[in-house]
Coordinates of C-alpha atoms in Angstrom, one line a residue:
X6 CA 0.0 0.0 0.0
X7 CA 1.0 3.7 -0.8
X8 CA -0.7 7.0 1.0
X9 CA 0.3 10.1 -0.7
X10 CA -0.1 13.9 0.3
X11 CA -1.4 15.1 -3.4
X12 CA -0.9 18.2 -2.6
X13 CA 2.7 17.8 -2.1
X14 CA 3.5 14.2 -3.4
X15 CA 5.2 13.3 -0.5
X16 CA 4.7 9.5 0.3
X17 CA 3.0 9.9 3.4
X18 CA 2.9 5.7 3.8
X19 CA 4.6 3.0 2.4
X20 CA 4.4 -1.0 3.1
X21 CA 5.9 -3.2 0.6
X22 CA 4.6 -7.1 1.9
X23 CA 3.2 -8.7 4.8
X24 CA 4.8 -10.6 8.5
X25 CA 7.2 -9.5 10.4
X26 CA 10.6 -8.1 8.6
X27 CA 13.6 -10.8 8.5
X28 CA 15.7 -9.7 5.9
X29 CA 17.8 -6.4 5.0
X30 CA 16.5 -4.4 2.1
X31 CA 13.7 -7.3 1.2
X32 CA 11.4 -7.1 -1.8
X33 CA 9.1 -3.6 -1.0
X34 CA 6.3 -4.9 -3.7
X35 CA 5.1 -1.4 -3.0
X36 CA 7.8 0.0 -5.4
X37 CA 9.3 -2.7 -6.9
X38 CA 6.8 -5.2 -8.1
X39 CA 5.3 -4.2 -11.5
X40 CA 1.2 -5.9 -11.4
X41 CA -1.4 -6.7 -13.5
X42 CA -4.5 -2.9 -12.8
X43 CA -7.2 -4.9 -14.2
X44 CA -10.1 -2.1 -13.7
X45 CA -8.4 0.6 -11.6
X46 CA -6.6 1.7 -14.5
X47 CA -10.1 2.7 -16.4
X48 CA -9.8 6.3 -14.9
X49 CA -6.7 6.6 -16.1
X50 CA -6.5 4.8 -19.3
X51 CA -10.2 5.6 -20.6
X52 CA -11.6 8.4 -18.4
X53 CA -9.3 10.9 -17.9
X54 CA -8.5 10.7 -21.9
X55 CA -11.5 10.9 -23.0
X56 CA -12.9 13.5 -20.9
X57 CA -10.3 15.3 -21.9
X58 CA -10.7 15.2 -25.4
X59 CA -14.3 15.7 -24.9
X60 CA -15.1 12.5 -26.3
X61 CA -17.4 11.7 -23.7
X62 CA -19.3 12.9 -20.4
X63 CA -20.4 11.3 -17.3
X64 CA -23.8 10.7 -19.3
X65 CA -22.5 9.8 -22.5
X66 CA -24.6 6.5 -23.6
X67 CA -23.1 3.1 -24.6
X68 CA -23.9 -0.5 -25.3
X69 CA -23.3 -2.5 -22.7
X70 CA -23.5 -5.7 -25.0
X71 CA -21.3 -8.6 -26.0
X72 CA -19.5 -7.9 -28.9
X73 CA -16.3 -8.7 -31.8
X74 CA -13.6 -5.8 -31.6
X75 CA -11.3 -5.9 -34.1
X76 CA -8.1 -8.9 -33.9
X77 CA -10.8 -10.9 -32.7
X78 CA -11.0 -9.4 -28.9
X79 CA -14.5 -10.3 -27.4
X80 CA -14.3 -8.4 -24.0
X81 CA -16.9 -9.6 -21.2
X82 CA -18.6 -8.4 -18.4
X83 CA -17.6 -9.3 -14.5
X84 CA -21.3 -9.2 -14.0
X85 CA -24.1 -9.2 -16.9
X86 CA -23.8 -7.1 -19.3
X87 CA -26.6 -4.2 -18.7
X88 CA -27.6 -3.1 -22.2
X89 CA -27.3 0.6 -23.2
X90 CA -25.9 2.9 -19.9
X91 CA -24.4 5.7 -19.2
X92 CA -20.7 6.1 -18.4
X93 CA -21.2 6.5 -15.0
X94 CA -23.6 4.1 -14.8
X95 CA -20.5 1.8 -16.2
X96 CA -18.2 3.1 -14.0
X97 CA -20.6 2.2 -10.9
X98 CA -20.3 -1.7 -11.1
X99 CA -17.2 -1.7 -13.3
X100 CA -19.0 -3.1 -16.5
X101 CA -16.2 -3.8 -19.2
X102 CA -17.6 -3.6 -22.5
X103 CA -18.1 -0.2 -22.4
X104 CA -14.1 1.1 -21.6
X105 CA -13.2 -0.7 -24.9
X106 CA -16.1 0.8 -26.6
X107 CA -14.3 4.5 -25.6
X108 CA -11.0 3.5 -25.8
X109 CA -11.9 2.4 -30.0
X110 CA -12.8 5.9 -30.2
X111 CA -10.0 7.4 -28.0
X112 CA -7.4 4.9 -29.7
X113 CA -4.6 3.0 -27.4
X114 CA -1.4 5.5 -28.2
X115 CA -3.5 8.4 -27.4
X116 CA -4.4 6.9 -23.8
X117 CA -0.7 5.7 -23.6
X118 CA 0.3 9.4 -23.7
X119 CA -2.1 10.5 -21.0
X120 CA -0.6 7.7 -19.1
X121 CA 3.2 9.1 -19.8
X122 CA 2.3 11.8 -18.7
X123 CA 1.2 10.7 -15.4
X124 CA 4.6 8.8 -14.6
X125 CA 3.5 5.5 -15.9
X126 CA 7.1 4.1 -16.6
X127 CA 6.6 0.4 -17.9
X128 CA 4.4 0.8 -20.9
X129 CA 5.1 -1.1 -24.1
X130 CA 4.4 -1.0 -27.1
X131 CA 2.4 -4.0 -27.3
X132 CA 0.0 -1.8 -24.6
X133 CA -1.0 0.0 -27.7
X134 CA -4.3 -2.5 -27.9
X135 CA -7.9 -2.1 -27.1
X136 CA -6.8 -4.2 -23.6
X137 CA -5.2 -1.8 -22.4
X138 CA -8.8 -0.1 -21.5
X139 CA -9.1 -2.9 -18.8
X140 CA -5.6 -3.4 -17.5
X141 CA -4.2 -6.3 -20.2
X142 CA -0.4 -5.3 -20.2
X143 CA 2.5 -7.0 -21.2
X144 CA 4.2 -5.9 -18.1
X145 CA 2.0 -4.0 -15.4
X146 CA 2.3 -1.2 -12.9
X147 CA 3.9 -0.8 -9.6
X148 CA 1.4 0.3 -6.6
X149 CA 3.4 3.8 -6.5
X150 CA 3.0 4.7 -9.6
X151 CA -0.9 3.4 -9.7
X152 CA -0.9 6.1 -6.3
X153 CA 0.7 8.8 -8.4
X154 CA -1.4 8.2 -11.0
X155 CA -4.7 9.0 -9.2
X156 CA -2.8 11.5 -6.9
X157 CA -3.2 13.6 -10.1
X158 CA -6.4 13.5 -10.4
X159 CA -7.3 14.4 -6.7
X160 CA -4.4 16.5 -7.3
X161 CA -6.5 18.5 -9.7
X162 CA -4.6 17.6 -12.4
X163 CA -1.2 18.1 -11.9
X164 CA 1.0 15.3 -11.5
X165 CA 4.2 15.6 -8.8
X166 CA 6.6 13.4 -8.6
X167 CA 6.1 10.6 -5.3
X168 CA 9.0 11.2 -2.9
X169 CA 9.9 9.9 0.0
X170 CA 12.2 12.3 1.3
X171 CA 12.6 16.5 1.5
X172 CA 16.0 16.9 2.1
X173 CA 19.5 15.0 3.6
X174 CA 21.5 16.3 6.1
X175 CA 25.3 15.1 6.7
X176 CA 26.9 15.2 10.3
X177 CA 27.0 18.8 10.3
X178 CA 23.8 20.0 9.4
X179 CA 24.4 20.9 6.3
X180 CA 21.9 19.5 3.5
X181 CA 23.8 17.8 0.9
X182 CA 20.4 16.5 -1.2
X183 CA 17.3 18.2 -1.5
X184 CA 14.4 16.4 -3.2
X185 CA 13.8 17.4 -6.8
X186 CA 10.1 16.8 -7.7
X187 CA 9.2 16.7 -11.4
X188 CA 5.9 18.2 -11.9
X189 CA 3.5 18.3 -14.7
X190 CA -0.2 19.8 -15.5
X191 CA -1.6 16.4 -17.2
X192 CA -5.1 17.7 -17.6
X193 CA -7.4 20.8 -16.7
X194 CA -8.9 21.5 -13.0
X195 CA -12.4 20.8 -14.5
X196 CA -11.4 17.2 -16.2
X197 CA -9.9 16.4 -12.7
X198 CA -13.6 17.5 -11.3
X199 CA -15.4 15.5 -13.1
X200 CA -13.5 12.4 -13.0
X201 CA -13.3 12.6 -9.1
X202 CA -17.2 13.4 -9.1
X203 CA -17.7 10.0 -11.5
X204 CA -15.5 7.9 -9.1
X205 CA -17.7 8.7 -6.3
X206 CA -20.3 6.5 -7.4
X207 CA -18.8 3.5 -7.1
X208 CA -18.5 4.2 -3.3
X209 CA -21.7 5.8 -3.0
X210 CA -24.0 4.3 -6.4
X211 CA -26.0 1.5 -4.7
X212 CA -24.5 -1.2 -7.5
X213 CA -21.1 0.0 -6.3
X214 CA -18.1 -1.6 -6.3
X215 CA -16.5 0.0 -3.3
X216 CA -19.4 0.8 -0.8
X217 CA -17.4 -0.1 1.8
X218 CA -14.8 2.3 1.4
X219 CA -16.9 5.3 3.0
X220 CA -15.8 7.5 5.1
X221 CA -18.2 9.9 7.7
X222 CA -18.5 13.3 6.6
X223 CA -15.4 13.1 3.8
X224 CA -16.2 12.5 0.2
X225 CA -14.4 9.2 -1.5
X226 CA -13.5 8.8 -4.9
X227 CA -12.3 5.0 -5.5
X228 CA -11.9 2.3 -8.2
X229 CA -11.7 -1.3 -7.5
X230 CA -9.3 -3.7 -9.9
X231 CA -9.6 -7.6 -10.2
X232 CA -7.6 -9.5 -12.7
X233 CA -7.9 -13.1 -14.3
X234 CA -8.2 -15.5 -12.3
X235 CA -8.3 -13.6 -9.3
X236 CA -4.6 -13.1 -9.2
X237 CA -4.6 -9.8 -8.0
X238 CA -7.0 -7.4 -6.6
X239 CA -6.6 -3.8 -6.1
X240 CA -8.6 -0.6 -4.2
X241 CA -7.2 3.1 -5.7
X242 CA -8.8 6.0 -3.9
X243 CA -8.9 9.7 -2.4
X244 CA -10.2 11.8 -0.6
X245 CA -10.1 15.4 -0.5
X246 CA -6.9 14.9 1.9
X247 CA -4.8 11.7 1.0
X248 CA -4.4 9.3 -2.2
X249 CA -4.3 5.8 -1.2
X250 CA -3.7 2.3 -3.4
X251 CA -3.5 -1.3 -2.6
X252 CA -2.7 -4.0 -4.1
X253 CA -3.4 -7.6 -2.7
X254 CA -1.9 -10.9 -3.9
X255 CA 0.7 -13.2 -4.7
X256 CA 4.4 -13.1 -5.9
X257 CA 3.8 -15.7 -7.8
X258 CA 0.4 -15.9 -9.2
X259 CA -2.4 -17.8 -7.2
X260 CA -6.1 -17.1 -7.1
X261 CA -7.4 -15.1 -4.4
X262 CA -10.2 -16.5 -2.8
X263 CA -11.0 -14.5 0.3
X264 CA -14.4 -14.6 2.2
X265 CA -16.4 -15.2 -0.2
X266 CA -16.2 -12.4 -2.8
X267 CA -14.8 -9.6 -0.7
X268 CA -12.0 -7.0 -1.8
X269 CA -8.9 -8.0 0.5
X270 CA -7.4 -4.9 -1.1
X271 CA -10.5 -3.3 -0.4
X272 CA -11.3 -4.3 3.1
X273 CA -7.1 -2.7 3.9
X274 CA -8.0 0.1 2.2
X275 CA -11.5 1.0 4.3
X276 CA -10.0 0.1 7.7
X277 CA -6.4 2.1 6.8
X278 CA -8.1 4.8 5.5
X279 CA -11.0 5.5 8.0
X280 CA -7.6 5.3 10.7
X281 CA -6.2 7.9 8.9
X282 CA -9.0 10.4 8.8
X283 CA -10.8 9.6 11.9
X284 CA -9.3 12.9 13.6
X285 CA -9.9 15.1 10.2
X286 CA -12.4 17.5 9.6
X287 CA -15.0 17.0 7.4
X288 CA -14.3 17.6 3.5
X289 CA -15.8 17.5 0.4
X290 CA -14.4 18.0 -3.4
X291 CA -14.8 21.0 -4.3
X292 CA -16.8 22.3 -7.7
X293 CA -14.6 24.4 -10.3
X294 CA -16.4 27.1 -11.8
X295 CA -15.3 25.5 -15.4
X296 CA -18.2 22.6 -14.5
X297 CA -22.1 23.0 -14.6
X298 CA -24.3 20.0 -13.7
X299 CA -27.2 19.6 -15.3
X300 CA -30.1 16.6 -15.7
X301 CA -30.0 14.3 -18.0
X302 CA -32.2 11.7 -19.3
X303 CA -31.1 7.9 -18.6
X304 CA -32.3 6.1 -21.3
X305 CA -30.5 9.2 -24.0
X306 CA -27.7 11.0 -21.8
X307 CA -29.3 13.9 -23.4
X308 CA -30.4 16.9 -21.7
X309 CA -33.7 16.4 -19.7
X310 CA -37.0 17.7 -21.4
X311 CA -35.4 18.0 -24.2
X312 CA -34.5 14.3 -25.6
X313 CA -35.9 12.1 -22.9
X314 CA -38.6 9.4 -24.6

């Protein structure tokens, strides 16, 4: 698990494995070990991207329906596929066939840009594939930089750097390293909005994915991730305050089968991150002026009264 300050990009929290510590610089999977997203990696992918290049909104419609893509790739649904719904109807229970539907339009090396941008550092380019809308990499993503990733988005939209340290001191007092943070405006304070406003509904939507992950009195913006097989599940989320991301499984792969169909990632995530908060005011994301909300019509995404059947 990572915590970062997105205001700052200081890593705030860091544990890289679980049991008691036996060996000298072990394995910190934290940093180190590069994972398969699965879903988490929709807002940044798909959503982000395509917000961006106003492609889609939050009530842009789409066909929730088995289908061919081309090379043959015949995405499906975690749960049954729900006919046409909106994207963040989509986003709410993590339905699939949608993300590739976006990402045709979007096209992989324009999302792979968005994701460069964001400090992804182990793209291929064998990632430039409709997969890549639901996490199928050749290689994966470490939990830091998955953190970083959605730090920019709570961050507003501008990426910083993770780092663990400010400054070193020697002996003396005198600093002989101070941290250099690279930092970069990825997308507009109104994209950032509206994709933190989407990823509140699968915490608060009741088909969500991440109900659990509430918090009293602070707003919660999270994405859950689950890969074949079960081999590794993830939890990515903020609040107004802190970016957290966990990822739960094995070194080598092995089906995670824990109570029944519970997040383990998930469950870490809630308890960890209702710790952190318990002594913090209340908060809530905050509007930009760049964003109106308006109603729309379910069945159309268009504006209500105005293409609603």
């Amino acid at each position: 698990m990572v915590i970062i300050d997105h205001k700052t990009g200081y890593v705030i929290g860091c544990v890289g494995g679980l049991g008691k510590k036996t060996e000298v610089r072990p394995l910190n999977r934290a940093t180190q070990s590069i994972r398969q997203t699965g879903s988490c990696i929709k807002p940044l992918s798909v959503l982000i991207p395509a917000i961006d290049k106003k492609i889609i909104t939050a009530s842009s419609i789409y066909d929730d329906i088995e289908q061919d893509f081309p090379n043959g790739y015949h995405p499906t649904d975690y749960n049954k596929p729900l006919g046409k719904i909106t994207v963040r109807r989509a986003v709410e229970s993590s339905q699939n066939i949608p993300f590739v539907e976006i990402m045709q339009q979007l096209q992989p090396q324009n999302s792979i840009k968005y994701l460069k941008k964001m400090g992804i550092s182990t793209l291929t380019e064998e990632d430039e594939t409709l997969v890549l809308a639901l996490g199928g990499l050749q290689k994966g993503i470490s939990t830091l930089e998955m953190a970083a990733g959605y730090a920019m988005i709570a961050n507003d939209g501008e990426y910083i750097q993770p780092t663990f340290y400010t400054n070193i001191n020697n002996s003396e007092g005198t600093t002989i390293l101070k941290a250099q943070q690279k930092k970069k405006r990825v997308v507009s304070q109104d994209v950032a909005y509206i994709v933190k406003e989407i990823l509140t509904q699968p915490v608060n939507g009741t088909k969500g994915t991440a109900t659990y992950c509430k918090i009293s009195g602070v707003d919660v913006a999270a994405k859950t991730g689950t890969t074949d097989e079960n081999y590794d599940r993830w939890l990515c989320g903020f609040t107004p305050y802190y970016t957290g991301v966990t990822w739960y499984g094995y070194d080598k792969n092995e089906s995670i089968n824990y109570n029944g169909k519970k997040n383990p990632a998930g469950i870490l995530w809630a308890n960890i991150m209702n710790s952190v908060h318990s002594s913090l005011a209340s908060a809530k994301f905050t509007k930009t002026s760049g964003v109106r909300k308006i109603t729309v019509c379910s069945q159309t995404g268009k504006i209500a009264n105005t293409g609603c059947p």
